Amino acid sequence: MLEFPRWKHVLIILILAVSVLYALPNKYQKDPSVQINANRGAQIDDALKSKVVAMLDAAKLEPKAVAKEGDSLVVRMHSLDDQTRANDLIREKIGENYTVALNLASTVPAWLTKVGGKPMVLGLDLVGGVHFAMQVDKKAAVDKRFDAFADDIRTTLRDARVAYRSVERNGASTLRVVLSSPADADKARAALVKAQPTLTYVDDAAGLVVTVPQLEMQQIASSAIEQNLTTLRNRVNELGVAEPIIQRQGEDRIVVELPGVQDTAEAKRMIGATATLEYRAVVDGNAAEAEQSGRVPPEAKLYRDRAGRPILLNKRVIATGDQMVTASATTDQNGMPAVSVTLNGVGGQRMFDFTSANVGKPMAVVYTERIPQVSMVDGKEVRSFKVKEEVISIANISGVFGKQFQTTGLERTEADNLSKLLRAGSLAAPMDFVEEYVIGPSLGAENVARGIKAVVYSFLFTLVFFGIYYRMFGLITSVALLFNLLIVVAVMSMFGATMTLPGFAGLALSVGLSVDANVLINERIREELRLGLPAKTAIAEGYERASHTIMDANLTGLIVGVALYAFGTGPLKGFALTMIIGIFASMFTAITVSRALASLIYGRRKKLTSVAI
């Protein structure tokens, strides 16, 4: 009657072993560290390691370890204060060819990592994380929009067959259109008013002065920040960071807080990157001669390829990263890195129109990147940007294509990073990192300690109470509760679920639910004994009859947990997720594990006259 299938014993042992294995990484604390990643052309090698060690020695900073880990050089420090000092020192002296970022480096052994073992993801309120504050360059957003206005004006005039000499910025809020014939001013104004009705147009001696209203100028700056917020959320999603905080601060700042990220250098590069692609027509002419003489054709702009050779490209952009719907890293027919691109309707139509009219002619792909720089002037930190524009490929248009095509000429890392950036969307305005620091885990450590203390004390109180009140079955219940906690931690670690401070409340609640289930079983066994059933029969009947009640009670809890997870946000989701996992674990341990233990203790006895319950 009290027999328990052998395969269930094997299943329990297997689940116990897996739970111990995947809960184990949580005992390893992270090291405060500085992570150094190489940008294009730089190397992570022994020479860099020696240079960094020499820097730290000169500053009397003793690292815990300096070693290459993956594609990064990781400098592990003994404390957060040392980490901050080392970060400032390395960033100042290492140069722009490297990205330097704060990190919390894992100490999980390699053998455990190889089998997929990783610590539970802790929320910002528990582990701390990395804080970035970024200043949005509103002037650059306005300049970028004015470039678009100028390009639209040129296109409108060409479509209206109005000859012009130039369309250039002329002041903070105006553009000057110089016509080939001033007599065409009325015709030009009529076409422009129809295409851009929000702008104002005034005649002057050479053509028209186009003014952007002040309200629209303000809207451009505000929209740039909102677009940057959306783009940053998409980029953080690409990184897979759990429970991030991304919010606007003041008029022109955005704050990003990432809890416990492993690769902060990658995060920093992805968050602030402004790399994008531009497709331009190649202009006929001698680029080297134009560079030497300074006589560049009016419709052209001078660029350089990656070998440093000058190239003349048309000022008019055929398509840009702003018009890309999706992108993915792939390989071309030669096995070289490439980015497969899909444009939106407008970009696809422009690409189709251009390729239709220029089959056999060359088209260039320009890789544009805005690199932040920090220099010391009169003892003060001065931040600036260097715009890096490189022609990565020039190819003859072999046939007509529209919104889908491939871009080649990139390195593997560049192709991967660029595809992520293009999928996430481009920034409407560049941003400068003005604050970067680790949100110290001191408060989080206190929260973790208190949360663990609460769970431990609740478990010890339950152990004592059950041991006294239910005796042997109290001990069985306590073992089942311990198994329940182990399963919850292991599952959350395996699947990367985020444990937040409210999650500890969910964990404590799951202990309570498990206690409730075991109380139902124990009281049912007592009731069957009072009815005069034999001991083994009473135990079996107690488990059988109580299991249905436990399933029904936990089902209602699951419904609540799913609703909280589906409609809640942030900490509420953390609470709901922990509760859901805890409910499943409590049903398994109360119904299956405790019965297995009871069958091991009482099942093999030939004659059982009494039960310690």
XYZ file of C-alpha atoms in Angstrom:
613
model
C 0.000 0.000 0.000
C 2.919 2.336 0.767
C 4.970 1.192 -2.212
C 6.548 3.923 -4.309
C 7.729 3.308 -7.915
C 11.479 2.945 -8.252
C 11.603 5.205 -11.314
C 10.218 8.055 -9.198
C 13.078 7.624 -6.726
C 15.524 7.831 -9.645
C 13.739 10.942 -10.951
C 13.962 12.645 -7.550
C 17.686 11.853 -7.246
C 18.278 13.189 -10.768
C 16.362 16.419 -10.042
C 18.257 16.810 -6.764
C 21.626 16.416 -8.525
C 20.703 18.918 -11.271
C 19.345 21.391 -8.697
C 22.549 21.239 -6.641
C 24.677 21.672 -9.779
C 22.836 24.731 -11.076
C 22.292 26.340 -7.679
C 26.015 26.039 -6.869
C 27.201 29.075 -8.942
C 25.266 31.378 -6.604
C 27.833 30.873 -3.836
C 30.556 32.585 -5.913
C 30.786 36.371 -5.453
C 31.693 38.673 -8.359
C 34.928 40.665 -8.520
C 34.825 44.449 -9.134
C 36.847 44.828 -12.323
C 37.736 46.988 -15.312
C 37.117 45.532 -18.751
C 39.110 46.599 -21.812
C 37.872 45.795 -25.316
C 39.719 46.541 -28.553
C 38.196 48.721 -31.231
C 38.951 48.179 -34.902
C 42.671 47.729 -35.597
C 43.725 47.380 -31.936
C 44.842 44.167 -30.254
C 44.350 42.538 -26.864
C 47.806 41.033 -26.353
C 50.655 40.623 -23.880
C 51.994 44.084 -24.717
C 48.692 45.680 -23.667
C 48.629 43.568 -20.504
C 52.156 44.691 -19.590
C 51.233 48.305 -20.257
C 48.176 48.105 -17.993
C 50.138 46.381 -15.202
C 52.805 49.118 -15.413
C 50.103 51.813 -15.161
C 48.654 50.216 -12.042
C 52.081 49.753 -10.435
C 52.932 53.409 -11.039
C 49.679 54.423 -9.357
C 50.309 51.955 -6.478
C 47.189 49.965 -7.297
C 47.458 46.227 -6.722
C 45.126 44.196 -8.945
C 43.718 40.853 -7.945
C 44.386 39.576 -11.468
C 45.002 40.916 -14.983
C 44.178 38.392 -17.682
C 42.630 38.007 -21.114
C 39.128 36.582 -20.817
C 37.481 35.917 -24.158
C 38.015 38.968 -26.372
C 38.612 41.305 -23.417
C 41.391 42.153 -20.995
C 39.859 42.020 -17.514
C 41.537 43.766 -14.591
C 40.094 42.349 -11.358
C 40.414 44.570 -8.291
C 40.004 43.974 -4.555
C 37.447 46.726 -3.877
C 35.040 49.121 -5.569
C 37.248 52.106 -4.687
C 40.247 50.475 -6.389
C 38.028 49.636 -9.351
C 36.999 53.271 -9.800
C 40.595 54.539 -9.534
C 41.858 51.920 -11.984
C 39.074 52.707 -14.444
C 39.854 56.451 -14.450
C 43.591 55.798 -14.814
C 43.323 53.282 -17.672
C 40.752 55.311 -19.585
C 42.919 58.427 -19.438
C 46.111 56.738 -20.671
C 45.124 53.864 -22.927
C 43.902 55.866 -25.935
C 40.841 55.867 -28.189
C 41.581 52.465 -29.775
C 40.142 50.720 -26.724
C 36.823 50.780 -24.902
C 37.195 50.814 -21.113
C 34.254 50.010 -18.865
C 33.406 49.020 -15.306
C 32.356 45.451 -14.711
C 31.516 42.857 -12.085
C 33.450 39.787 -13.253
C 32.219 36.276 -12.554
C 34.253 33.934 -10.337
C 32.330 30.790 -11.249
C 34.809 27.954 -12.026
C 35.357 27.145 -15.691
C 34.103 23.548 -15.350
C 30.815 24.792 -13.954
C 30.461 27.396 -16.695
C 31.044 24.747 -19.384
C 27.965 22.811 -18.260
C 25.862 25.978 -18.327
C 26.152 26.902 -14.652
C 25.663 30.597 -13.971
C 24.590 32.672 -10.979
C 21.014 33.776 -10.603
C 20.391 37.136 -12.266
C 19.884 39.684 -9.491
C 17.949 42.892 -9.966
C 19.354 46.372 -9.512
C 17.948 46.536 -5.975
C 20.015 43.498 -4.951
C 23.287 43.372 -6.835
C 23.719 46.930 -8.003
C 24.944 47.384 -11.541
C 26.317 49.956 -13.937
C 24.953 53.489 -14.181
C 25.360 55.551 -17.350
C 24.235 59.160 -17.729
C 24.388 60.467 -21.288
C 24.137 63.988 -22.611
C 22.188 64.238 -25.867
C 23.767 66.598 -28.394
C 20.668 68.578 -29.380
C 22.674 70.826 -31.720
C 23.801 67.773 -33.692
C 20.166 66.644 -33.945
C 19.199 70.025 -35.388
C 22.181 69.957 -37.779
C 21.191 66.489 -38.945
C 17.623 67.613 -39.554
C 18.837 70.663 -41.493
C 20.906 68.365 -43.707
C 17.715 66.430 -44.396
C 15.848 69.679 -45.155
C 18.584 70.686 -47.605
C 18.509 67.280 -49.296
C 14.696 67.409 -49.588
C 14.888 70.913 -51.092
C 17.417 69.755 -53.701
C 15.207 66.790 -54.598
C 12.097 68.983 -54.852
C 13.830 71.511 -57.107
C 15.177 68.774 -59.379
C 11.732 67.188 -59.653
C 10.238 70.625 -60.466
C 12.988 71.189 -63.087
C 14.253 74.329 -61.340
C 17.999 74.863 -61.822
C 19.929 75.814 -58.691
C 23.532 76.458 -57.763
C 23.560 75.575 -54.066
C 21.443 74.857 -50.997
C 23.392 75.683 -47.853
C 22.818 76.407 -44.158
C 22.695 80.135 -43.529
C 22.345 80.871 -39.812
C 20.856 79.077 -36.846
C 17.405 78.509 -38.355
C 17.672 79.332 -42.064
C 18.781 77.798 -45.346
C 19.793 79.785 -48.440
C 18.814 78.518 -51.863
C 20.868 80.059 -54.686
C 19.037 79.633 -58.001
C 20.679 79.572 -61.426
C 18.086 82.120 -62.540
C 16.399 84.454 -60.002
C 13.420 84.542 -62.348
C 12.599 80.979 -61.245
C 11.987 82.106 -57.650
C 8.179 81.920 -57.915
C 8.272 78.482 -59.482
C 10.736 77.271 -56.846
C 8.658 78.709 -54.005
C 5.473 77.056 -55.264
C 7.163 73.650 -55.458
C 8.786 73.990 -52.031
C 5.608 75.205 -50.290
C 3.798 72.149 -51.603
C 6.569 69.789 -50.440
C 7.452 71.504 -47.120
C 4.426 73.599 -46.027
C 5.661 74.117 -42.434
C 8.684 76.170 -43.538
C 8.604 79.843 -44.561
C 10.103 81.152 -47.818
C 11.343 84.701 -48.483
C 12.854 86.023 -51.727
C 16.334 87.469 -51.791
C 18.605 88.680 -54.601
C 19.980 85.239 -55.510
C 16.969 83.028 -54.790
C 15.178 82.106 -51.562
C 15.807 82.121 -47.827
C 14.084 79.184 -46.115
C 13.322 79.612 -42.395
C 12.478 76.818 -39.961
C 9.975 78.041 -37.303
C 11.198 78.169 -33.713
C 8.466 75.763 -32.592
C 9.685 73.174 -35.079
C 13.287 73.697 -33.908
C 12.197 72.850 -30.371
C 10.216 69.873 -31.645
C 13.287 68.548 -33.487
C 15.360 68.576 -30.291
C 12.592 67.018 -28.183
C 11.845 64.337 -30.763
C 15.548 63.475 -30.946
C 15.633 62.683 -27.219
C 12.442 60.600 -27.439
C 13.793 58.681 -30.437
C 17.050 58.098 -28.568
C 15.082 56.687 -25.630
C 13.286 54.248 -27.920
C 16.528 53.292 -29.665
C 18.308 52.728 -26.348
C 15.536 50.415 -25.163
C 15.866 48.432 -28.384
C 19.650 48.274 -28.026
C 19.462 47.107 -24.415
C 16.994 44.428 -25.541
C 19.605 43.317 -28.084
C 22.043 42.910 -25.179
C 19.561 40.744 -23.297
C 19.876 42.659 -20.013
C 17.144 41.830 -17.505
C 15.220 44.533 -15.635
C 17.087 47.587 -17.047
C 16.185 51.171 -16.130
C 16.126 53.630 -19.056
C 14.623 57.042 -18.408
C 14.893 60.708 -19.319
C 16.556 63.083 -16.869
C 16.138 66.830 -17.239
C 16.009 68.456 -20.674
C 18.826 66.658 -22.468
C 20.032 63.674 -20.431
C 19.186 59.981 -20.478
C 19.993 57.620 -17.607
C 20.592 53.916 -18.215
C 21.098 51.481 -15.339
C 21.986 47.866 -16.104
C 21.890 45.352 -13.243
C 24.839 42.979 -12.993
C 25.796 42.902 -16.689
C 28.787 40.716 -17.580
C 30.130 42.662 -20.560
C 29.813 46.339 -19.726
C 32.299 47.330 -22.416
C 30.017 45.782 -25.021
C 27.023 47.412 -23.339
C 28.690 50.810 -23.383
C 29.720 50.435 -27.011
C 26.224 49.339 -28.065
C 24.422 52.010 -26.056
C 26.446 54.998 -27.218
C 27.437 53.826 -30.676
C 26.486 56.053 -33.583
C 27.868 53.851 -36.356
C 25.696 53.672 -39.445
C 25.852 53.129 -43.195
C 25.289 55.529 -46.077
C 24.960 54.594 -49.726
C 26.261 57.216 -52.160
C 26.991 57.463 -55.878
C 30.615 57.741 -56.997
C 31.401 61.010 -58.814
C 33.603 60.861 -61.916
C 36.866 62.737 -61.570
C 40.403 62.563 -60.267
C 40.024 62.428 -56.476
C 43.764 62.758 -55.792
C 43.994 65.889 -57.963
C 40.883 67.351 -56.345
C 42.416 66.790 -52.922
C 45.718 68.447 -53.860
C 44.159 71.441 -55.618
C 41.210 71.854 -53.275
C 38.880 72.097 -56.285
C 36.181 69.593 -55.407
C 33.161 69.446 -57.761
C 30.163 71.271 -56.218
C 27.993 68.148 -56.103
C 30.771 66.032 -54.550
C 32.412 65.459 -51.197
C 35.872 63.979 -50.580
C 36.061 60.686 -48.664
C 38.775 58.101 -48.026
C 38.705 54.350 -48.144
C 40.283 52.147 -45.475
C 43.590 52.188 -47.295
C 43.635 56.009 -47.102
C 42.963 56.623 -50.800
C 40.772 59.672 -51.658
C 37.396 59.082 -53.343
C 34.813 61.542 -54.656
C 31.235 60.739 -53.677
C 27.971 62.538 -54.342
C 26.662 64.742 -51.513
C 23.232 63.282 -52.043
C 22.629 60.165 -49.940
C 20.739 57.360 -51.660
C 19.819 55.553 -48.420
C 20.966 55.648 -44.789
C 20.760 53.560 -41.650
C 17.687 55.578 -40.626
C 15.746 53.893 -43.444
C 16.670 50.320 -42.520
C 13.902 48.071 -41.222
C 16.073 45.116 -40.284
C 19.610 43.860 -40.667
C 21.443 40.634 -39.902
C 25.070 39.544 -39.957
C 25.719 36.979 -42.681
C 28.337 35.960 -45.246
C 28.560 36.672 -48.961
C 29.121 34.137 -51.732
C 32.860 34.179 -50.944
C 32.357 33.423 -47.266
C 33.298 36.968 -46.210
C 31.414 38.894 -43.481
C 28.425 40.878 -44.726
C 25.283 42.590 -43.469
C 21.983 41.645 -45.072
C 19.845 44.802 -45.175
C 16.131 45.465 -45.655
C 15.090 49.093 -46.267
C 11.723 50.698 -45.586
C 9.405 51.732 -48.410
C 10.959 55.166 -48.982
C 14.540 53.893 -48.884
C 13.699 50.885 -51.036
C 12.065 53.093 -53.677
C 15.042 55.470 -53.755
C 17.443 52.536 -54.082
C 15.303 51.052 -56.866
C 15.139 54.381 -58.726
C 18.893 54.894 -58.437
C 19.928 51.381 -59.484
C 17.436 51.435 -62.360
C 19.105 54.543 -63.803
C 22.712 53.577 -63.027
C 23.262 49.922 -63.963
C 26.976 49.369 -64.555
C 27.994 52.467 -62.604
C 29.772 52.378 -59.201
C 28.056 52.903 -55.854
C 29.920 53.328 -52.574
C 29.070 52.260 -49.015
C 30.258 54.705 -46.335
C 30.731 53.527 -42.747
C 30.274 56.515 -40.431
C 31.175 56.441 -36.758
C 31.241 59.204 -34.161
C 33.998 58.471 -31.624
C 33.937 60.235 -28.224
C 37.206 61.752 -27.043
C 38.287 63.074 -23.648
C 41.217 65.466 -23.198
C 42.548 67.535 -20.296
C 42.707 71.311 -20.847
C 43.938 73.498 -17.978
C 43.310 70.637 -15.578
C 39.706 70.218 -16.710
C 38.154 67.327 -18.586
C 36.990 68.397 -22.066
C 34.789 66.035 -24.050
C 34.536 66.097 -27.825
C 33.819 63.855 -30.806
C 35.751 62.748 -33.815
C 33.661 61.786 -36.824
C 35.207 58.889 -38.705
C 33.923 58.348 -42.247
C 35.338 55.491 -44.305
C 34.367 54.046 -47.671
C 34.189 50.312 -46.961
C 33.270 49.155 -50.455
C 32.761 50.353 -54.014
C 31.039 48.065 -56.483
C 29.460 48.427 -59.902
C 25.686 48.018 -59.901
C 25.200 44.739 -61.764
C 21.414 44.834 -61.736
C 18.360 46.614 -60.419
C 17.511 46.008 -56.753
C 15.268 47.657 -54.217
C 14.873 47.253 -50.487
C 16.776 43.977 -49.940
C 20.499 43.538 -50.577
C 23.849 42.772 -48.931
C 26.649 45.086 -47.795
C 30.206 43.712 -47.731
C 33.618 45.081 -46.781
C 33.222 44.761 -43.000
C 35.165 42.739 -40.477
C 33.300 39.999 -38.593
C 32.956 41.995 -35.351
C 31.903 45.121 -37.255
C 29.270 43.159 -39.170
C 27.830 41.698 -35.940
C 27.795 45.029 -34.090
C 26.443 46.979 -37.053
C 23.605 44.537 -37.629
C 22.577 44.942 -33.963
C 22.698 48.723 -34.234
C 20.680 48.799 -37.438
C 18.053 46.454 -35.980
C 17.746 48.612 -32.879
C 17.489 51.816 -34.912
C 19.790 54.770 -35.240
C 20.201 57.546 -32.739
C 18.561 60.802 -33.764
C 21.411 62.647 -32.053
C 24.783 61.517 -30.726
C 25.264 61.174 -26.980
C 28.254 61.666 -24.727
C 28.807 59.615 -21.568
C 28.979 62.223 -18.800
C 28.622 59.823 -15.856
C 29.588 56.206 -15.466
C 29.909 54.301 -12.238
C 29.023 51.054 -10.568
C 25.927 51.286 -8.406
C 27.556 49.864 -5.314
C 26.115 46.580 -4.166
C 26.402 47.708 -0.536
C 22.676 48.428 -0.204
C 21.948 45.444 -2.432
C 24.212 43.245 -0.322
C 22.316 44.348 2.772
C 19.017 43.570 1.036
C 20.315 40.160 -0.034
C 21.582 39.437 3.488
C 18.264 40.444 5.030
C 16.301 38.485 2.441
C 18.394 35.374 2.997
C 18.102 35.857 6.754
C 14.302 36.085 6.460
C 14.111 32.893 4.397
C 16.569 31.061 6.685
C 14.750 32.092 9.865
C 11.387 31.147 8.401
C 12.855 27.769 7.432
C 14.435 27.214 10.886
C 11.224 28.201 12.649
C 9.308 25.767 10.446
C 11.891 23.045 11.116
C 11.606 23.454 14.893
C 7.815 23.707 14.894
C 7.297 20.734 12.573
C 9.890 18.642 14.407
C 8.048 19.157 17.686
C 4.486 18.993 16.376
C 4.755 16.276 13.705
C 7.961 14.518 14.876
C 9.257 12.223 12.084
C 6.887 13.638 9.513
C 8.041 17.076 10.622
C 11.587 16.143 9.620
C 10.302 14.794 6.284
C 8.509 18.103 5.723
C 11.665 20.091 6.522
C 13.717 18.077 3.993
C 11.010 18.678 1.379
C 11.102 22.427 2.140
C 14.874 22.523 1.704
C 14.529 20.692 -1.621
C 11.855 23.217 -2.604
C 14.223 26.183 -2.034
C 17.000 24.421 -3.938
C 14.759 23.821 -6.955
C 13.603 27.466 -7.066
C 17.174 28.819 -6.993
C 18.352 26.285 -9.597
C 15.488 26.983 -12.013
C 15.929 30.744 -11.761
C 19.660 30.349 -12.363
C 19.236 27.980 -15.328
C 16.742 30.134 -17.215
C 18.205 33.531 -16.354
C 15.161 34.711 -14.377
C 15.738 37.888 -12.386
C 15.606 37.815 -8.594
C 14.557 41.161 -7.138
C 13.830 42.263 -3.575
C 10.101 41.490 -4.009
C 11.281 38.142 -5.368
C 12.490 37.270 -1.879
C 8.932 37.870 -0.714
C 7.761 35.453 -3.404
C 10.370 32.941 -2.233
C 9.190 33.227 1.373
C 5.601 32.854 0.143
C 6.527 29.676 -1.752
C 7.940 28.282 1.516
C 4.624 29.092 3.156
C 2.689 27.358 0.367
C 4.899 24.288 0.697
C 4.307 24.296 4.465
C 0.567 24.521 3.850
C 0.664 21.521 1.516
C 2.616 19.420 4.004
C 0.260 20.416 6.838
C -2.689 19.165 4.743
C -0.911 15.836 4.164
C 0.107 15.385 7.799
C -3.330 16.244 9.156
C -4.963 13.923 6.635
C -2.703 11.071 7.787
C -3.659 11.826 11.414
C -7.337 11.753 10.467
C -6.982 8.368 8.748
C -5.191 6.987 11.842
C -7.996 8.250 14.089
C -10.475 6.376 11.882
C -8.601 3.186 12.779
C -6.833 2.452 9.505
C -3.503 0.546 9.638
C -0.445 2.814 9.704
C 0.778 2.108 6.151
C -2.734 2.423 4.741
C -3.258 5.699 6.637
C -0.066 7.189 5.186
C -0.969 6.139 1.619
C -4.554 7.382 1.949
C -3.360 10.638 3.487
C -1.151 11.391 0.483
C -3.771 10.285 -2.065
C -6.629 12.327 -0.629
C -4.622 15.433 0.275
C -2.974 15.665 -3.169
C -6.248 16.666 -4.877
C -6.830 19.478 -2.390
C -3.225 20.650 -2.787
C -3.553 20.717 -6.598
C -6.782 22.745 -6.426
C -5.366 25.244 -3.908
C -2.136 25.751 -5.838
C -3.985 26.128 -9.140
C -5.694 29.270 -7.846
C -2.292 30.598 -6.694
C -0.867 29.895 -10.165
C -3.685 31.846 -11.812
C -2.922 34.843 -9.599
C 0.817 34.524 -10.294
C 0.320 34.355 -14.073
C -1.972 37.391 -13.964
C 0.583 39.367 -11.941
C 3.364 38.405 -14.371
C 1.299 39.157 -17.486
C -0.014 42.545 -16.415
C 2.592 43.676 -13.872
C 5.880 45.421 -14.505
C 9.326 45.544 -12.892
C 9.458 44.295 -9.281
C 5.897 42.940 -9.485
C 7.000 40.570 -12.259
C 9.937 39.440 -10.128
C 7.562 38.606 -7.281
C 5.153 36.776 -9.593
C 7.863 34.750 -11.336
C 9.394 33.557 -8.069
C 5.949 32.669 -6.750
C 5.058 30.667 -9.899
C 8.291 28.667 -9.794
C 7.855 28.184 -6.037
C 4.303 26.846 -6.472
C 5.400 24.216 -8.995
C 8.346 23.265 -6.777
C 6.156 23.070 -3.648
C 3.640 20.763 -5.368
C 6.444 18.459 -6.498
C 8.226 18.349 -3.133
C 5.074 18.065 -1.011
C 3.319 15.378 -3.063
C 6.250 13.426 -4.547
C 9.433 14.029 -2.530
C 7.890 13.781 0.947
C 6.004 10.611 -0.057
C 9.235 9.082 -1.368
C 10.911 9.819 1.969
C 7.958 8.374 3.896
C 8.056 5.196 1.800
C 11.810 4.831 2.421
C 11.354 5.180 6.194
C 8.137 3.156 6.697
C 7.555 1.192 3.509
C 10.023 -1.631 4.149
C 8.821 -2.416 7.643
C 6.864 -5.653 7.614
C 4.838 -4.774 10.665
C 4.140 -1.109 11.382
C 1.991 -0.542 14.450
C 2.503 3.216 15.006
C 3.633 6.335 13.170
C 5.509 9.290 14.717
C 3.165 12.061 13.621
